[in-house]
XYZ file of N, CA and C in Angstrom:
471
model
N 93.208 87.334 108.461
C 93.677 87.491 109.841
C 92.559 88.317 110.549
N 92.257 87.905 111.702
C 91.283 88.711 112.431
C 91.991 89.633 113.426
N 91.389 90.885 113.656
C 92.138 91.767 114.592
C 92.118 91.158 115.987
N 93.156 91.353 116.712
C 93.263 90.880 118.122
C 92.907 92.019 118.934
N 91.783 91.916 119.718
C 91.550 92.995 120.658
C 92.490 93.066 121.792
N 92.500 94.183 122.500
C 93.313 94.201 123.656
C 94.210 95.423 123.548
N 95.091 95.625 124.548
C 95.858 96.813 124.699
C 97.078 96.751 123.773
N 97.686 97.929 123.505
C 98.868 97.951 122.630
C 99.999 97.013 123.108
N 99.971 96.721 124.386
C 101.069 95.931 125.032
C 100.923 94.435 124.656
N 99.906 93.978 123.994
C 99.617 92.652 123.714
C 100.458 92.278 122.445
N 101.385 91.295 122.512
C 102.219 90.968 121.388
C 101.479 90.339 120.297
N 100.268 89.955 120.472
C 99.391 89.404 119.388
C 98.561 90.458 118.679
N 98.713 91.692 119.157
C 97.994 92.785 118.641
C 98.040 92.959 117.145
N 96.865 93.240 116.578
C 96.807 93.459 115.094
C 95.671 94.365 114.902
N 95.923 95.514 114.124
C 94.983 96.448 113.810
C 94.753 96.424 112.275
N 93.563 95.990 111.903
C 93.253 95.763 110.457
C 93.163 97.113 109.798
N 93.494 97.135 108.461
C 93.255 98.284 107.637
C 91.783 98.683 107.744
N 91.442 99.885 107.592
C 90.151 100.398 107.892
C 89.537 101.212 106.682
N 89.000 100.473 105.761
C 88.214 101.168 104.712
C 89.040 101.513 103.472
N 88.314 102.190 102.639
C 88.716 102.649 101.266
C 89.964 103.574 101.349
N 89.880 104.464 102.268
C 90.979 105.491 102.340
C 92.311 104.840 102.598
N 92.375 103.811 103.482
C 93.581 103.103 103.810
C 94.042 102.377 102.581
N 93.139 101.753 101.879
C 93.442 100.978 100.641
C 93.974 101.872 99.577
N 93.340 103.006 99.373
C 93.736 103.981 98.348
C 95.148 104.482 98.685
N 95.369 104.831 99.911
C 96.611 105.401 100.281
C 97.752 104.397 99.994
N 97.563 103.166 100.397
C 98.531 101.991 100.240
C 98.793 101.866 98.684
N 97.788 101.893 97.879
C 97.972 101.711 96.366
C 98.769 102.804 95.798
N 98.455 104.065 96.219
C 99.067 105.256 95.745
C 100.567 105.245 96.135
N 100.836 105.016 97.375
C 102.240 104.996 97.817
C 102.968 103.850 97.146
N 102.384 102.680 97.028
C 103.134 101.578 96.401
C 103.417 101.917 95.029
N 102.447 102.477 94.249
C 102.693 102.841 92.808
C 103.840 103.794 92.699
N 103.925 104.810 93.540
C 105.012 105.705 93.459
C 106.407 105.005 93.859
N 106.313 104.282 94.930
C 107.560 103.655 95.410
C 108.113 102.704 94.311
N 107.225 101.904 93.644
C 107.674 101.053 92.592
C 108.295 101.757 91.404
N 107.998 103.024 91.277
C 108.502 103.831 90.194
C 109.685 104.732 90.626
N 110.148 104.401 91.872
C 111.386 105.124 92.311
C 111.133 106.425 93.148
N 109.933 106.735 93.470
C 109.577 107.901 94.195
C 109.245 107.404 95.639
N 110.248 107.754 96.557
C 110.097 107.412 97.973
C 109.304 108.467 98.686
N 108.246 108.203 99.322
C 107.548 109.146 100.138
C 108.033 108.925 101.596
N 108.963 109.866 101.985
C 109.442 109.833 103.365
C 110.085 108.494 103.769
N 110.768 107.836 102.907
C 111.413 106.576 103.269
C 110.677 105.358 102.809
N 109.649 105.409 102.033
C 108.863 104.306 101.661
C 109.739 103.342 100.746
N 109.470 102.005 101.016
C 110.094 101.037 100.213
C 109.119 99.879 100.074
N 109.298 99.033 99.062
C 108.515 97.857 98.855
C 109.346 96.668 99.454
N 108.800 96.026 100.417
C 109.355 94.884 101.083
C 108.820 93.641 100.466
N 109.694 92.676 100.090
C 109.212 91.423 99.571
C 109.827 90.367 100.380
N 108.937 89.484 101.014
C 109.370 88.353 101.735
C 108.698 87.097 101.355
N 109.289 85.915 101.397
C 108.463 84.780 101.053
C 107.509 84.445 102.090
N 106.269 84.021 101.568
C 105.219 83.650 102.550
C 105.648 82.464 103.330
N 105.310 82.451 104.572
C 105.731 81.440 105.522
C 105.185 80.083 105.242
N 103.964 80.045 104.643
C 103.346 78.764 104.392
C 103.555 78.276 102.847
N 103.435 79.249 101.873
C 103.484 78.875 100.517
C 104.893 79.144 99.861
N 105.695 79.953 100.489
C 106.989 80.381 99.846
C 106.741 81.356 98.775
N 105.586 81.711 98.418
C 105.340 82.608 97.411
C 105.746 84.097 97.828
N 106.315 84.881 96.973
C 106.737 86.258 97.289
C 105.456 87.035 97.720
N 105.647 87.739 98.862
C 104.586 88.597 99.414
C 105.164 90.043 99.497
N 104.437 90.974 99.065
C 105.029 92.386 99.097
C 104.124 93.330 99.853
N 104.705 94.296 100.467
C 103.972 95.373 101.259
C 104.802 96.645 101.211
N 104.264 97.832 101.275
C 105.000 99.012 101.420
C 105.292 99.324 102.891
N 106.532 99.589 103.195
C 106.959 99.909 104.586
C 107.683 101.211 104.558
N 107.763 101.746 105.813
C 108.524 102.989 106.049
C 109.936 102.615 106.555
N 110.972 102.930 105.839
C 112.388 102.561 106.265
C 112.855 103.694 107.126
N 113.112 103.338 108.421
C 113.688 104.353 109.404
C 115.112 104.170 109.573
N 115.852 105.385 109.352
C 117.282 105.311 109.552
C 117.522 106.075 110.927
N 118.175 105.385 111.852
C 118.419 106.046 113.177
C 119.871 105.703 113.615
N 120.655 106.740 113.818
C 121.993 106.603 114.284
C 122.763 105.536 113.305
N 122.557 105.657 112.061
C 123.227 104.791 111.080
C 122.672 103.413 110.942
N 121.710 103.041 111.695
C 121.045 101.723 111.592
C 119.671 101.929 110.935
N 119.254 100.881 110.283
C 117.883 100.865 109.640
C 116.922 99.931 110.296
N 115.637 100.424 110.305
C 114.616 99.579 111.001
C 113.346 99.714 110.196
N 112.509 98.621 110.412
C 111.093 98.558 110.019
C 110.271 98.496 111.222
N 109.293 99.299 111.244
C 108.333 99.222 112.500
C 106.935 98.821 111.915
N 106.241 97.941 112.685
C 104.894 97.612 112.281
C 103.846 98.249 113.130
N 103.398 99.423 112.780
C 102.469 100.192 113.703
C 101.159 99.434 113.823
N 100.819 98.558 112.996
C 99.541 97.838 113.063
C 99.723 96.500 113.815
N 100.927 96.284 114.310
C 101.193 95.067 115.144
C 101.582 93.871 114.379
N 101.099 92.726 114.831
C 101.502 91.459 114.354
C 100.850 91.077 113.007
N 101.232 91.835 111.936
C 100.714 91.725 110.644
C 101.270 90.452 109.874
N 100.595 90.228 108.770
C 101.208 89.019 107.940
C 102.564 89.338 107.545
N 102.974 90.515 107.188
C 104.379 90.744 106.677
C 105.317 90.520 107.843
N 104.958 90.881 109.001
C 105.819 90.673 110.117
C 106.037 89.149 110.386
N 104.903 88.439 110.400
C 105.031 86.985 110.531
C 105.840 86.398 109.431
N 105.755 86.749 108.227
C 106.502 86.235 107.112
C 107.927 86.634 107.313
N 108.215 87.872 107.676
C 109.669 88.290 107.853
C 110.332 87.550 108.982
N 109.666 87.296 110.117
C 110.167 86.500 111.148
C 110.532 85.069 110.641
N 109.614 84.385 109.977
C 109.883 83.139 109.485
C 111.069 83.046 108.402
N 111.066 84.038 107.536
C 112.109 84.009 106.480
C 113.464 84.545 107.006
N 113.428 85.583 107.980
C 114.727 86.146 108.402
C 115.286 87.093 107.542
N 114.627 87.320 106.312
C 115.108 88.249 105.394
C 114.293 88.456 104.214
N 114.653 89.287 103.229
C 113.897 89.573 102.059
C 114.501 90.510 101.170
N 113.718 91.318 100.466
C 114.201 92.364 99.594
C 113.532 93.694 99.881
N 114.279 94.723 99.859
C 113.762 96.096 99.950
C 113.985 96.715 98.554
N 112.988 97.406 97.984
C 113.097 97.936 96.696
C 112.620 99.400 96.634
N 113.242 100.133 95.921
C 112.779 101.550 95.578
C 113.061 101.592 94.046
N 111.906 101.663 93.336
C 112.094 101.628 91.881
C 112.732 100.368 91.404
N 113.785 100.492 90.578
C 114.484 99.352 90.039
C 115.571 98.846 91.025
N 115.891 99.687 92.029
C 117.037 99.368 92.952
C 116.444 98.397 94.091
N 117.036 97.219 94.048
C 116.593 96.155 94.985
C 117.755 95.728 95.853
N 117.563 95.626 97.150
C 118.579 95.199 98.080
C 118.130 93.987 98.851
N 118.996 92.935 98.871
C 118.625 91.840 99.736
C 119.040 92.112 101.190
N 118.135 91.893 102.113
C 118.380 92.292 103.521
C 118.095 91.079 104.465
N 118.744 91.233 105.605
C 118.394 90.330 106.798
C 117.558 91.214 107.745
N 116.545 90.532 108.255
C 115.593 91.208 109.131
C 115.703 90.509 110.468
N 116.007 91.222 111.519
C 116.175 90.691 112.778
C 115.253 91.455 113.816
N 114.340 90.827 114.490
C 113.523 91.471 115.429
C 114.230 91.997 116.649
N 114.007 93.207 117.061
C 114.587 93.785 118.216
C 113.946 93.294 119.412
N 114.656 93.021 120.544
C 113.962 92.741 121.816
C 113.100 93.854 122.260
N 112.119 93.425 122.967
C 111.045 94.429 123.400
C 111.756 95.618 124.167
N 112.738 95.260 124.952
C 113.370 96.321 125.789
C 114.132 97.390 124.980
N 114.448 97.049 123.714
C 115.175 97.996 122.928
C 114.358 98.849 121.860
N 113.056 98.577 121.923
C 112.115 99.179 120.921
C 111.767 100.697 121.207
N 111.726 101.042 122.465
C 111.312 102.413 122.881
C 111.818 103.558 122.031
N 113.217 103.648 121.936
C 113.786 104.796 121.195
C 113.474 104.768 119.705
N 113.353 103.565 119.247
C 112.993 103.476 117.741
C 111.596 103.875 117.587
N 110.689 103.424 118.446
C 109.321 103.830 118.359
C 109.136 105.316 118.444
N 109.842 105.984 119.328
C 109.755 107.463 119.546
C 110.092 108.144 118.255
N 111.200 107.771 117.536
C 111.605 108.403 116.380
C 110.587 108.130 115.205
N 110.164 106.851 115.106
C 109.207 106.462 114.137
C 107.878 107.344 114.269
N 107.344 107.535 115.516
C 106.257 108.284 115.753
C 106.355 109.754 115.448
N 107.649 110.231 115.733
C 107.969 111.636 115.350
C 107.842 111.872 113.819
N 108.329 110.871 113.040
C 108.435 110.928 111.662
C 107.100 110.683 110.954
N 106.426 109.636 111.401
C 105.304 109.019 110.750
C 104.001 109.055 111.485
N 103.969 109.764 112.667
C 102.834 109.791 113.551
C 101.622 110.298 112.822
N 101.772 111.323 111.896
C 100.608 111.853 111.141
C 100.024 110.758 110.338
N 100.800 109.734 109.752
C 100.290 108.658 108.983
C 99.692 107.468 109.694
N 100.298 107.134 110.813
C 99.955 105.905 111.591
C 99.215 106.149 112.927
N 98.975 107.452 113.081
C 98.388 107.765 114.461
C 97.160 106.980 114.864
N 96.332 106.731 113.942
C 95.040 105.969 114.339
C 95.336 104.494 114.636
N 96.506 103.969 114.325
C 96.895 102.617 114.561
C 97.615 102.388 115.875
N 97.962 103.467 116.605
C 98.962 103.351 117.711
C 98.302 103.613 119.022
N 97.015 103.667 119.107
C 96.281 103.722 120.419
C 96.776 104.854 121.323
N 96.758 106.051 120.829
C 97.177 107.119 121.668
C 98.697 107.503 121.981
N 99.522 106.623 121.402
C 100.947 106.919 121.552
C 101.334 108.078 120.599
N 102.171 108.967 120.930
C 102.787 110.011 120.137
C 104.193 110.121 120.419
N 104.936 110.931 119.673
C 106.326 111.259 119.830
C 106.619 111.764 121.256
N 105.526 112.368 121.928
C 105.664 112.959 123.185
C 105.277 111.934 124.312
N 104.995 110.752 123.992
C 104.701 109.745 125.008
C 105.873 109.516 125.950
N 105.620 109.224 127.217
C 106.762 108.962 128.083
C 107.534 107.666 127.769
N 108.724 107.622 128.294
C 109.491 106.347 128.035
C 108.725 105.152 128.604
N 108.083 105.303 129.763
C 107.282 104.328 130.358
C 106.134 103.866 129.491
N 105.464 104.802 128.880
C 104.384 104.443 127.971
C 104.827 103.731 126.750
N 105.966 104.138 126.168
C 106.507 103.462 125.023
C 106.991 102.024 125.412
N 107.644 101.923 126.537
C 108.048 100.630 127.025
C 106.904 99.628 127.252
N 105.813 100.177 127.807
C 104.604 99.303 128.068
C 103.992 98.900 126.758
N 103.999 99.743 125.685
C 103.354 99.384 124.406
C 104.216 98.633 123.577
N 105.495 98.600 123.776
C 106.494 97.968 122.851
C 106.195 96.568 122.482
N 105.667 95.634 123.291
C 105.445 94.274 122.894
C 104.448 94.240 121.636
N 103.521 95.217 121.604
C 102.594 95.216 120.507
C 103.045 95.882 119.202
N 104.254 96.272 119.157
C 104.801 96.988 117.976
C 106.142 96.354 117.516
N 106.064 95.365 116.711
C 107.289 94.728 116.241
C 108.191 95.777 115.505
N 109.420 95.616 115.822
C 110.556 96.408 115.262
C 111.610 95.507 114.733
N 111.970 95.565 113.478
C 112.964 94.766 112.799
C 114.114 95.605 112.395
N 115.328 95.177 112.760
C 116.614 95.709 112.294
C 116.908 95.204 110.889
N 117.269 96.096 110.012
C 117.530 95.816 108.642
C 118.989 95.868 108.369
N 119.640 94.804 107.967
C 121.044 94.834 107.538
C 121.214 94.150 106.136
N 122.274 94.554 105.512
C 122.552 94.003 104.185
C 122.785 92.547 104.265
N 122.315 91.818 103.267
C 122.515 90.356 103.305
C 123.846 89.981 102.786
């Protein structure tokens, strides 16, 4: 997948991983999460590939907000987001505990509050992917950027 240039408000937006440090961090977090050690909400998401049906996995940050659970894609329209949209669900795992889940994309108008809490919690980790947004961004800035940041509601299957 090639990165899509353009502003954060572009729903086709995709920010590619950048170098060895991103890869190392992803491998380390995945290794820990697969062994039952969650780093600030990390989970392994498994969804079927939209073309092959083969299981595809990625480490995600599970956000709990007002009793609801969400996954946010700070890098935009990634492969895992596309696969989750097509499948409508998958599995979230932490160590040996696996839960089947339904994944429903939030409408753009509802993403702002979730993005704010996500940036408050994980801004240190994803800051370079979010084009200047922070937990202190205005509601208008978050609303303008929301199309480029998929947010999926997680419910039990």
